[in-house]
Short mmCIF file of C-alpha atoms in Angstrom, two decimals:
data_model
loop_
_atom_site.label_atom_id
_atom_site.label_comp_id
_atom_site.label_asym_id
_atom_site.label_seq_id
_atom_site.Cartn_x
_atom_site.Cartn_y
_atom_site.Cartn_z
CA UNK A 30 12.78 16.05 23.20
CA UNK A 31 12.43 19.51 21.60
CA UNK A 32 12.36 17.65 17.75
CA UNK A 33 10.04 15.06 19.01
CA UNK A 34 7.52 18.15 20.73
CA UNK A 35 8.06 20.00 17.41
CA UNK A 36 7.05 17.28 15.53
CA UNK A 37 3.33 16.71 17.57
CA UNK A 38 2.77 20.43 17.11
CA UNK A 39 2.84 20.23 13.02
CA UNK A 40 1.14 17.50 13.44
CA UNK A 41 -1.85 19.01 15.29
CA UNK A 42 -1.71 21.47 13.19
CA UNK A 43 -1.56 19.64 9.91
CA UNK A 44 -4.89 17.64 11.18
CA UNK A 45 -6.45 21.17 12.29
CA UNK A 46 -5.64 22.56 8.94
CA UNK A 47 -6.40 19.54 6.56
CA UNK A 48 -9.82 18.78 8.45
CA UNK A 49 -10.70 22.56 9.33
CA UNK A 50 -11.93 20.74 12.62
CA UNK A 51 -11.91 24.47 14.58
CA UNK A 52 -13.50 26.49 11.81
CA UNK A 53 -16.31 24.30 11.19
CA UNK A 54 -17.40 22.18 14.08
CA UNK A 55 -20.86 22.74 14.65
CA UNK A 56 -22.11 21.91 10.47
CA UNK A 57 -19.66 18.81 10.11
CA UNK A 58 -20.81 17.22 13.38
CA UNK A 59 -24.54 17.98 11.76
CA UNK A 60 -23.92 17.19 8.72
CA UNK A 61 -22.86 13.40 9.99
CA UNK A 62 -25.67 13.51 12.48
CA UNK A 63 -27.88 13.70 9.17
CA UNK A 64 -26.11 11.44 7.22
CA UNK A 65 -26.03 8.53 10.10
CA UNK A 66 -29.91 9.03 11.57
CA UNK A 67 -31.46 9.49 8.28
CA UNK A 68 -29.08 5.79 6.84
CA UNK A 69 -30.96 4.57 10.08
CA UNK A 70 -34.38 5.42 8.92
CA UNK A 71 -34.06 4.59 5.55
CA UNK A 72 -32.64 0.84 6.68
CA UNK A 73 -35.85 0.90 9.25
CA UNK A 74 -38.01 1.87 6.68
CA UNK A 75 -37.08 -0.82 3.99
CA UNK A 76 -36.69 -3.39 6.60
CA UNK A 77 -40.02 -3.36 7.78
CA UNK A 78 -41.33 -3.48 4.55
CA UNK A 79 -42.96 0.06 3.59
CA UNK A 80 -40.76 0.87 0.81
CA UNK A 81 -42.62 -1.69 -1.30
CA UNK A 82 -45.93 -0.08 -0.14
CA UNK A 83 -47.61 3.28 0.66
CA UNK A 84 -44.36 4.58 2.11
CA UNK A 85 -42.37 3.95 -1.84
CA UNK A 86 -42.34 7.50 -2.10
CA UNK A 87 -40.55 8.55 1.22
CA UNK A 88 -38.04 5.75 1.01
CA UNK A 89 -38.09 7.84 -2.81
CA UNK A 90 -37.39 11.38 -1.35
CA UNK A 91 -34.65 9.80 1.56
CA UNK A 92 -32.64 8.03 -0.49
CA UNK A 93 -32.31 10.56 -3.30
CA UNK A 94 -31.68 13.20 -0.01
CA UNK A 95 -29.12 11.13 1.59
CA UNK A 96 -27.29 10.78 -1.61
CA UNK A 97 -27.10 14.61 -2.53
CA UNK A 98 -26.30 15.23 1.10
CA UNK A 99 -23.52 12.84 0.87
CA UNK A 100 -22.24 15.00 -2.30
CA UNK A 101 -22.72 18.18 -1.01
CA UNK A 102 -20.39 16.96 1.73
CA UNK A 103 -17.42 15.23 -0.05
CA UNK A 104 -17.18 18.30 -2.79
CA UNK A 105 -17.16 20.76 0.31
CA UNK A 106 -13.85 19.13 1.35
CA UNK A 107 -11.84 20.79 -1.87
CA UNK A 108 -14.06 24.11 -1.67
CA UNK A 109 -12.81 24.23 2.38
CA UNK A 110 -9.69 22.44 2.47
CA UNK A 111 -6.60 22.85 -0.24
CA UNK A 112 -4.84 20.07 1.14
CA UNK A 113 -5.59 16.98 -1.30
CA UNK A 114 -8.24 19.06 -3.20
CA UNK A 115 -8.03 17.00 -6.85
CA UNK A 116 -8.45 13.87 -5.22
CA UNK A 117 -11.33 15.03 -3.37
CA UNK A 118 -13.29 16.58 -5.68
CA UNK A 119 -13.24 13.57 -8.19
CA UNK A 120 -14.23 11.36 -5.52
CA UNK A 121 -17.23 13.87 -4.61
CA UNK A 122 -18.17 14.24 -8.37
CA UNK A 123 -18.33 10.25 -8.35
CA UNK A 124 -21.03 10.50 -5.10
CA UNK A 125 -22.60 13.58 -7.01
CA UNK A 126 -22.90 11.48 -10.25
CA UNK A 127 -24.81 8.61 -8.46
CA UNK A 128 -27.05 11.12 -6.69
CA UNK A 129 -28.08 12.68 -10.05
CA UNK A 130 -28.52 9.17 -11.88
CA UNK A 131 -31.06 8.19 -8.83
CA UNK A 132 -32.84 11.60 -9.44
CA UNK A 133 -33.16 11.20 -12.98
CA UNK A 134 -34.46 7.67 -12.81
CA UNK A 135 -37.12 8.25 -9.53
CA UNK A 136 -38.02 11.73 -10.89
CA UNK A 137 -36.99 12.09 -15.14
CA UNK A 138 -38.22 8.64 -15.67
CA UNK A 139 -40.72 8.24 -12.82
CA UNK A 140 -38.92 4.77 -12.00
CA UNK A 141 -39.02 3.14 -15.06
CA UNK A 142 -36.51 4.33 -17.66
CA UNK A 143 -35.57 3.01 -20.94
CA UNK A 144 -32.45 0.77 -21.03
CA UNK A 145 -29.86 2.31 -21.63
CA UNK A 146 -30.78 6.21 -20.68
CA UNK A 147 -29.34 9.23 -19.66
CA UNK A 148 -29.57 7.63 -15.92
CA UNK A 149 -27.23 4.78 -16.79
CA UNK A 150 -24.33 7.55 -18.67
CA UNK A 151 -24.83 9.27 -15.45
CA UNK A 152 -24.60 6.01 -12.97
CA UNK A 153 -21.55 4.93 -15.41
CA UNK A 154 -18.96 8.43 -14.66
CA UNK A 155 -18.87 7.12 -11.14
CA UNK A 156 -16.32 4.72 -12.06
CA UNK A 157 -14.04 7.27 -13.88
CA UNK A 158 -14.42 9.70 -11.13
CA UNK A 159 -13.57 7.40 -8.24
CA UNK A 160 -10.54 6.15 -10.36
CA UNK A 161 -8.69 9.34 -10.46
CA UNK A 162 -9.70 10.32 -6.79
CA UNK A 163 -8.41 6.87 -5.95
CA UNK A 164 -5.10 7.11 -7.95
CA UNK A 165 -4.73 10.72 -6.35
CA UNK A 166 -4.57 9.98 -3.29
CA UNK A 167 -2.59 7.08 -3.45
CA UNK A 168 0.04 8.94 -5.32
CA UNK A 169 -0.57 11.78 -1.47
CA UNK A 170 -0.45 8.87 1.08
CA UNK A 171 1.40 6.25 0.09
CA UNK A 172 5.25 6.76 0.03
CA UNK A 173 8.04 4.01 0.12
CA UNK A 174 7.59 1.89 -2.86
CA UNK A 175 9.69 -0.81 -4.17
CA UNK A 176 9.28 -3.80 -6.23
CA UNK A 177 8.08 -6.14 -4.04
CA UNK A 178 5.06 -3.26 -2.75
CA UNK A 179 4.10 -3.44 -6.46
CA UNK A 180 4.22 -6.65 -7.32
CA UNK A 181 1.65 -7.78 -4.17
CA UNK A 182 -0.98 -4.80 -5.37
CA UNK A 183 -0.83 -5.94 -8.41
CA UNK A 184 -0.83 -9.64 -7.79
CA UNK A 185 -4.01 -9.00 -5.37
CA UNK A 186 -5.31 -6.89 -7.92
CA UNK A 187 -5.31 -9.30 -10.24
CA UNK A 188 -6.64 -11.84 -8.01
CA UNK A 189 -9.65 -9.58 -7.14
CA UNK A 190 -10.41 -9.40 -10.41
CA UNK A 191 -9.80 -12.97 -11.88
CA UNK A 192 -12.46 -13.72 -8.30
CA UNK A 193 -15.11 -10.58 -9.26
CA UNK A 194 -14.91 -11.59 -13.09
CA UNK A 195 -15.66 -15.22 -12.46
CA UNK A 196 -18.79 -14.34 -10.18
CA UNK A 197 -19.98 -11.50 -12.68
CA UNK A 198 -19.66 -11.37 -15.75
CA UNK A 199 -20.59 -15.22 -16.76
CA UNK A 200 -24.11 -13.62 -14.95
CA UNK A 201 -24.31 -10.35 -16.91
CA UNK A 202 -22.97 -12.31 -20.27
CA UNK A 203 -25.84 -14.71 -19.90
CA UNK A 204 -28.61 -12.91 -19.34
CA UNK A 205 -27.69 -10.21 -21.95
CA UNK A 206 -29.20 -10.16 -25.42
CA UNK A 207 -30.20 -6.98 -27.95
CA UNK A 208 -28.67 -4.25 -29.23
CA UNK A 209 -24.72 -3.91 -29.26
CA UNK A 210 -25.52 -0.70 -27.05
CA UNK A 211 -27.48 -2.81 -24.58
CA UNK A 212 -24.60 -5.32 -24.17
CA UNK A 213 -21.93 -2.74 -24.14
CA UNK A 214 -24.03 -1.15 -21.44
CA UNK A 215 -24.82 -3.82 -19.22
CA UNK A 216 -21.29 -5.10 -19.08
CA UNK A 217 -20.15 -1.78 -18.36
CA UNK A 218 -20.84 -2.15 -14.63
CA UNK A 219 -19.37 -5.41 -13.74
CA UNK A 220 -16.49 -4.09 -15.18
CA UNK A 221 -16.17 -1.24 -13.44
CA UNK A 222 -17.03 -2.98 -10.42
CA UNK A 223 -14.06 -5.54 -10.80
CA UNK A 224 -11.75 -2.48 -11.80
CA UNK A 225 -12.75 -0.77 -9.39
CA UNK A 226 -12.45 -3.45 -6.25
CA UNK A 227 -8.87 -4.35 -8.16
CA UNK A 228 -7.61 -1.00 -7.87
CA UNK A 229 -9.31 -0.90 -4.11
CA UNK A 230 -7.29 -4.23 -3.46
CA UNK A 231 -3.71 -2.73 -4.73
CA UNK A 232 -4.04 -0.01 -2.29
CA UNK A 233 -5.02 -2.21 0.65
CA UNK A 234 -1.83 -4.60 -0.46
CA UNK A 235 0.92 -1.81 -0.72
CA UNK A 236 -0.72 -0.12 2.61
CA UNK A 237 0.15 -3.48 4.12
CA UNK A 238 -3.47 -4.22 5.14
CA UNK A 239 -3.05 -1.22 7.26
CA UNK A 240 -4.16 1.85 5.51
CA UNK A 241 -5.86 4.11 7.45
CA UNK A 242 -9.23 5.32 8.65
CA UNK A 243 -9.98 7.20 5.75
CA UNK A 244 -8.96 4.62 3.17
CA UNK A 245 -11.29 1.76 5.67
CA UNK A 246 -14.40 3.98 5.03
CA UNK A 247 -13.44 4.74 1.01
CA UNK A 248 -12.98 0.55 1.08
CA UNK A 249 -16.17 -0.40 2.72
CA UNK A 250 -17.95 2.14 0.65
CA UNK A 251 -16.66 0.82 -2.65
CA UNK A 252 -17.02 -2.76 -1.05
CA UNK A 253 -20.61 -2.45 -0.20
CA UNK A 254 -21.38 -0.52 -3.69
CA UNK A 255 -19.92 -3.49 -5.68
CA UNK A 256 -22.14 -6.18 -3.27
CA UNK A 257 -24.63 -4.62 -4.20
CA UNK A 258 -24.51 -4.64 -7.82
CA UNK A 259 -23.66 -8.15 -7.77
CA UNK A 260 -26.47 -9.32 -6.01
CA UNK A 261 -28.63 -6.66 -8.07
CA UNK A 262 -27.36 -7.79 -11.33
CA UNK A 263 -28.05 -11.74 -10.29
CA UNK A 264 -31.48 -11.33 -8.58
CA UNK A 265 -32.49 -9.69 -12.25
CA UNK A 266 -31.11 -12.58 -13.99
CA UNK A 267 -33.12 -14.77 -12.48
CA UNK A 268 -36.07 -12.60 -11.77
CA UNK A 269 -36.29 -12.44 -7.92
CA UNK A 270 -35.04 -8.43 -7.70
CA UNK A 271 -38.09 -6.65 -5.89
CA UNK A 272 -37.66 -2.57 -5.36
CA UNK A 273 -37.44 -1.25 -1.74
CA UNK A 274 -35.77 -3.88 0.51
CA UNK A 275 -32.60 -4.09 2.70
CA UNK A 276 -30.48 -4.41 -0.63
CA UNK A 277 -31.65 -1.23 -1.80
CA UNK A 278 -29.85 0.38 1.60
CA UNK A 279 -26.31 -0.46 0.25
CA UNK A 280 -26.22 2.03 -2.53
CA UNK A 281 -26.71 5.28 -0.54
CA UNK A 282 -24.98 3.54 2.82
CA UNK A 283 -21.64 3.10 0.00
CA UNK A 284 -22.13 6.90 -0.88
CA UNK A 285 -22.41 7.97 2.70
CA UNK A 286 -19.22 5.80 3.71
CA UNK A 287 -17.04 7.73 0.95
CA UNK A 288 -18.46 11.14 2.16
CA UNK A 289 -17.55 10.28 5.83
CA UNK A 290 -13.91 9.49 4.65
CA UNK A 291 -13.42 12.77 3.01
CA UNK A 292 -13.01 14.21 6.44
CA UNK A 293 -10.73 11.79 7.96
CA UNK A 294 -7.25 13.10 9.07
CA UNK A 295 -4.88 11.42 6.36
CA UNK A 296 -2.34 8.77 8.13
CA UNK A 297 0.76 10.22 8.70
CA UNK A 298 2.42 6.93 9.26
CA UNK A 299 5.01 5.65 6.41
CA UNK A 300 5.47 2.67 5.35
CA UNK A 301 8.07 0.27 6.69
CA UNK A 302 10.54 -1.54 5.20
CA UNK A 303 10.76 -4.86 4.15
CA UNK A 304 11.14 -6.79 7.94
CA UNK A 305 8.51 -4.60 9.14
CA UNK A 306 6.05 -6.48 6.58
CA UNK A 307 4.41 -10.27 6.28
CA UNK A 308 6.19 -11.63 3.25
CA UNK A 309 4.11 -14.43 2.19
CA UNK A 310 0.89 -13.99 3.21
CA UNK A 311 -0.57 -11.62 0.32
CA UNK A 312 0.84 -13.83 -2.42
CA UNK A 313 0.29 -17.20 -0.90
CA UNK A 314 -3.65 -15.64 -0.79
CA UNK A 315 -3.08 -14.88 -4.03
CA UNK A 316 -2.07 -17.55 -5.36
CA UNK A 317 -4.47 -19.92 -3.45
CA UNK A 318 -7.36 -17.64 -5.01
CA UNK A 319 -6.03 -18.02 -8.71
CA UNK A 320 -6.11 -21.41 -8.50
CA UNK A 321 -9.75 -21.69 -7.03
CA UNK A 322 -10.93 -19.62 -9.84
CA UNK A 323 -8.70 -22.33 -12.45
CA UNK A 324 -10.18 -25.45 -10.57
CA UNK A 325 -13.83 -23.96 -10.62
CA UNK A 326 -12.97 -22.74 -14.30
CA UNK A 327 -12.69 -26.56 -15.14
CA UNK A 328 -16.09 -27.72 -13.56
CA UNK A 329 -18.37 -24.97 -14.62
CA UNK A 330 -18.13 -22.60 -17.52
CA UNK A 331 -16.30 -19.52 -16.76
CA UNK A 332 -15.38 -16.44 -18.73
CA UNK A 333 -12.37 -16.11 -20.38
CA UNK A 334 -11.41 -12.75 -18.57
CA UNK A 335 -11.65 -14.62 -15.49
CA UNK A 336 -9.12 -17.06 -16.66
CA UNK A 337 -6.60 -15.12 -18.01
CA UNK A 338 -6.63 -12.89 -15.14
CA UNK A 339 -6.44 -15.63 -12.35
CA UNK A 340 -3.52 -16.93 -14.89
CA UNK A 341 -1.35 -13.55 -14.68
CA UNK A 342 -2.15 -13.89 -10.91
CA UNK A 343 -0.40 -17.46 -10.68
CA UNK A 344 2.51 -15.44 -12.91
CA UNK A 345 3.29 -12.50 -10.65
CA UNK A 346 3.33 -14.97 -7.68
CA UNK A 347 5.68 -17.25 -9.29
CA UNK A 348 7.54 -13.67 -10.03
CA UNK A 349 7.03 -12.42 -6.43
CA UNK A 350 8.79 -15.82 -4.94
CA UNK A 351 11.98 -15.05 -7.23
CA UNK A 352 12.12 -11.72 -5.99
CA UNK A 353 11.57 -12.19 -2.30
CA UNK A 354 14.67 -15.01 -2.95
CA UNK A 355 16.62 -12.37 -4.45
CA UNK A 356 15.79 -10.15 -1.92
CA UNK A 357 16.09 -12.66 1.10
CA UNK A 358 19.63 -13.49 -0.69
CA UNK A 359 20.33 -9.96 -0.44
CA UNK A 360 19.76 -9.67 3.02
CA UNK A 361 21.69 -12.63 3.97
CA UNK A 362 24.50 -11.38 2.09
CA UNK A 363 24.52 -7.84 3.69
CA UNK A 364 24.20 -9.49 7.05
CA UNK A 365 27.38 -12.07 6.64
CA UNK A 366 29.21 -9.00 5.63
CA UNK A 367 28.31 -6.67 8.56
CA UNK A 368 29.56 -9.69 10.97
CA UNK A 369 32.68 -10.14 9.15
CA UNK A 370 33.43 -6.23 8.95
CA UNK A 371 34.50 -3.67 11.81
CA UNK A 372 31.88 -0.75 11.50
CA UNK A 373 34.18 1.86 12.46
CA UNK A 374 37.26 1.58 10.35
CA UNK A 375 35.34 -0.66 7.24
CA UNK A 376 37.84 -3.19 7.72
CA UNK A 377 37.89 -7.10 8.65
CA UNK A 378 37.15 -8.01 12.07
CA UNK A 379 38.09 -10.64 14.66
CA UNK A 380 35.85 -13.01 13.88
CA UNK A 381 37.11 -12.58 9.90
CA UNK A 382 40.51 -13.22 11.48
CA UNK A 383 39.88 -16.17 13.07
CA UNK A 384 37.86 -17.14 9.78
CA UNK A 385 40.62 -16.17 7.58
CA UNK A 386 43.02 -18.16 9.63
CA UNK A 387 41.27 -21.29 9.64
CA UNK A 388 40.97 -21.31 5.93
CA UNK A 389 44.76 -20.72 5.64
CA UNK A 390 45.93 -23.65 8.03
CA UNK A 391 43.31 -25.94 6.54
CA UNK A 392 45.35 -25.46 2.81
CA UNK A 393 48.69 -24.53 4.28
CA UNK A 394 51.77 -26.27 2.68
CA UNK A 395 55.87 -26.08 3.76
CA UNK A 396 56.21 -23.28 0.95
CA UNK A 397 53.29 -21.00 1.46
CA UNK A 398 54.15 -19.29 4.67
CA UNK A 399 52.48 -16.06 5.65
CA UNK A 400 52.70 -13.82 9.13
CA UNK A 401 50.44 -12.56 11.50
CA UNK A 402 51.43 -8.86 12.61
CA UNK A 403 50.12 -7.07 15.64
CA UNK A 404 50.00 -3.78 16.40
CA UNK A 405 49.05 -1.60 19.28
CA UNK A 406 48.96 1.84 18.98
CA UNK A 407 50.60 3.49 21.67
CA UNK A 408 49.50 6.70 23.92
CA UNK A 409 45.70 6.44 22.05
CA UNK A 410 43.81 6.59 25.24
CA UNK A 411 45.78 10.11 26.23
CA UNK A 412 44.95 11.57 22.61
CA UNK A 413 41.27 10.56 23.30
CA UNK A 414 41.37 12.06 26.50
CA UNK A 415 43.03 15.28 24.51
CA UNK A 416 41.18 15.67 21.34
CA UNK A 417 37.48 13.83 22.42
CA UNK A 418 36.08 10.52 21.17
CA UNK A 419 35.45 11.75 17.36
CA UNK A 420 38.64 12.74 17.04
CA UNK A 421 39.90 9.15 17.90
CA UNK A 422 37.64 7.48 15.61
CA UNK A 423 39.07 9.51 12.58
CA UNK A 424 42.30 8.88 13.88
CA UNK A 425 41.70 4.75 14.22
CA UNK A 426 39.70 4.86 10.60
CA UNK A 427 42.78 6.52 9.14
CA UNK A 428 45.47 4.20 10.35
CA UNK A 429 43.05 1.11 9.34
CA UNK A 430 42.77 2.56 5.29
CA UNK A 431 46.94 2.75 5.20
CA UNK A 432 47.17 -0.61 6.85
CA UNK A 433 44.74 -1.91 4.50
CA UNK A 434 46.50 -0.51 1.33
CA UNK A 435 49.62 -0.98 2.85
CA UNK A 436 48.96 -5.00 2.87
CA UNK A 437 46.87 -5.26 -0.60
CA UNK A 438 46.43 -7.17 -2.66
CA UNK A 439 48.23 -10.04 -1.30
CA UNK A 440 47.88 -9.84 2.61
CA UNK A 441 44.70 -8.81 4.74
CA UNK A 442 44.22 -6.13 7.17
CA UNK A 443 42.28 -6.34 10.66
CA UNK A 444 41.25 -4.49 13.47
CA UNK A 445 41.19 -6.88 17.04
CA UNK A 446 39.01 -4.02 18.95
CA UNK A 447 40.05 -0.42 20.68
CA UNK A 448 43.36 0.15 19.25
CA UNK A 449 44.84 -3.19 18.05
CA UNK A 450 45.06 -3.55 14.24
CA UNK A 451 46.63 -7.13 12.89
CA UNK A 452 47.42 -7.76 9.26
CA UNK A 453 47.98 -11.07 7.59
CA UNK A 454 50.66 -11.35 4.96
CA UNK A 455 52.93 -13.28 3.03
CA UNK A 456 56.51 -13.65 4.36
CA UNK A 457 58.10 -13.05 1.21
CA UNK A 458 61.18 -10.30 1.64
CA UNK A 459 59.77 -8.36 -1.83
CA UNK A 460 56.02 -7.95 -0.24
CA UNK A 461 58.29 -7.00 3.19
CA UNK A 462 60.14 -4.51 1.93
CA UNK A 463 56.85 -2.80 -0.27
CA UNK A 464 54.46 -2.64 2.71
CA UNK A 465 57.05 -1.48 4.99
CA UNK A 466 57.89 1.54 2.64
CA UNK A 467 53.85 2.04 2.33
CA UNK A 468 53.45 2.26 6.08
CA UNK A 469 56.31 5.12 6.47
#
């Protein structure tokens, strides 16, 4: 009770510490506050329409504001907070980065920059920025790896991306022409996108689908981001993209969603172990992805990243079945030997006795003739009594390890239960004589 009371006090005070929740109550709660009414405005505003009119330059001055507000919070995490301060800050340098690239292309550019500009190097470090954050903290929160962990984040990252690459890129590709700059440039975001919401994928698959409040919010920030770019990057393919609607919402609502999950308490809950998980259902999800994107690859012209990615899928799930048969082997091994061994003394059990026996009398001939000795140590209970129960157990685990050598190679020791021990053995006078000299 005292360890288990111990443990609830570090971890109040780990949350109090890592969130600074009693130092700075009153400007977080604002802060939010802020962040939530003015998302509501702005989502008010565009809905009804005024950002494409008269109100263009509020909906302007509120989305730039939400987004630098957004910044200002996430880097104040590593400037109050030590705990996880790397991750942090490249996380709020990736809000801070989209912030500035709106700025430069509402106020630099007046809305309508050259392409590429200095707004779209800008836009482009978010994607470096929320890598590292995003590989920082996974290397903080998530503990417990093994092969299996790895191989369904990366099969699901692959998957994500064979899925985002088919949907993007044939878009971007088509509806790209000029300089080698402009290409590189335009294809730089569905990249990123697809790298980015593979990389978001791998965490949610080695997290078990559980990860956490904090990593929810960094997920449907990222999530909603790389929506919107998608439908962005299509409705300007074919035209139909008009400034100041719903859409427009998602890019500051993403920002403000990453923000919000720099001050979550990180989970303190570790992973579990192999039973504790769903075995098949990432890679069968997987797999059943990989092969849409194959099938549709076959009816409709599909890039080749797309292909080769939702190929390496199908790979690591052929991969991830060997393993998990391996592993399931494993277990099924381990198990047959734990009901087949006494876990006191390490030594065969009953039911290995009666196992044992069976065998022998199923193959038995007129020449091969072996006995079964029992023994019962005498005056055990009064020594337990004496010495305590530990002292026993020693006692019994000793006398098991000389029967057991006593008997090798040829004969097989046992222990019945309490303190009876039985050993199987050939009757030979030689292998008599040797184990009897052993045993004194």
């Amino acid at each position: 009770r005292n360890v288990d009371e111990r443990r609830v006090t570090d971890a109040t005070l780990a949350w109090t510490r890592t969130l600074g929740a009693r130092r700075h109550p009153v400007p977080l709660l604002l802060w939010r506050v802020l962040l939530v009414f003015g998302l509501a405005v702005l989502a008010l505003h565009d809905a009804t329409g005024l950002g494409r009119s008269h109100g263009a330059l509020i909906d302007t001055w509120l989305y730039d504001g939400l987004e630098l507000l957004a910044a200002l919070g996430c880097l104040a995490r590593p400037l109050l907070v030590r705990s996880e301060r790397a991750a942090w800050l490249a996380l709020g340098l990736a809000v801070l980065a989209t912030a500035i690239g709106d700025f430069l292309w509402d106020f630099a550019y007046g809305a309508d920059p050259p392409f590429p500009s200095w707004a779209d190097a800008v836009y482009l470090a978010f994607y470096p920025a929320s890598y590292i954050g995003i590989v920082l903290l996974v290397r903080k929160r998530i503990s417990g790896f093994n092969a299996s962990l790895w191989l369904d984040g990366l099969t699901a990252a692959l998957a994500a991306g064979a899925l985002g690459a088919s949907v993007l890129l044939e878009v971007v590709v088509a509806s790209t022409h000029g300089s080698p700059l402009l290409v590189l440039t335009n294809l730089a975001y569905p990249l990123g996108d697809i790298v980015l919401l593979a990389l978001l994928i791998f965490v949610f698959a080695v997290t078990g689908w559980r990860p956490g409040r904090a990593w929810m919010l960094i997920g449907a920030g990222l999530l909603l981001n790389t929506v919107g770019d998608a439908v962005y990057l299509y409705q300007s393919a074919i035209g139909t993209y008009v400034e100041g609607t719903l859409l427009d919402v998602a890019w500051p609502a993403s920002m403000i969603l990453i923000a919000l999950s720099s001050w979550q308490a990180p989970a303190t809950r570790r992973l579990g172990g192999l039973e504790r998980r769903t075995l098949y259902a990432t890679p069968v999800a997987c797999g059943l992805t990989a092969a849409g994107v194959l099938v549709y690859a076959t009816t409709t012209h599909v890039h080749p990243l797309a292909v080769a990615l939702a190929l390496a899928t199908v790979v690591l799930v052929l991969l991830r079945t060997a393993l998990t048969f391996r592993e399931n082997t494993r277990l099924l091994e381990h198990s047959v030997f734990e009901s087949l061994t006494d876990a006191l003394t390490g030594i065969a059990n009953r039911r290995k006795l009666v196992s044992d026996l069976e065998e022998l009398l199923a193959e038995a001939t007129g020449e091969d003739r072996h006995l079964l000795v029992i023994f019962d140590l005498n005056g055990f209970k009064d020594y337990n009594d004496a010495f305590g129960h530990p002292a026993g157990d020693a006692l019994l685990a000793r006398l098991a390890s000389k029967l057991q050598a006593a008997v090798e190679p040829e004969g097989h020791a046992y222990r019945m239960g309490g303190d009876e021990f039985c050993a199987l053995i050939p009757s030979s006078e030689a292998f008599l004589d040797r184990a009897a000299s052993a045993l004194h």
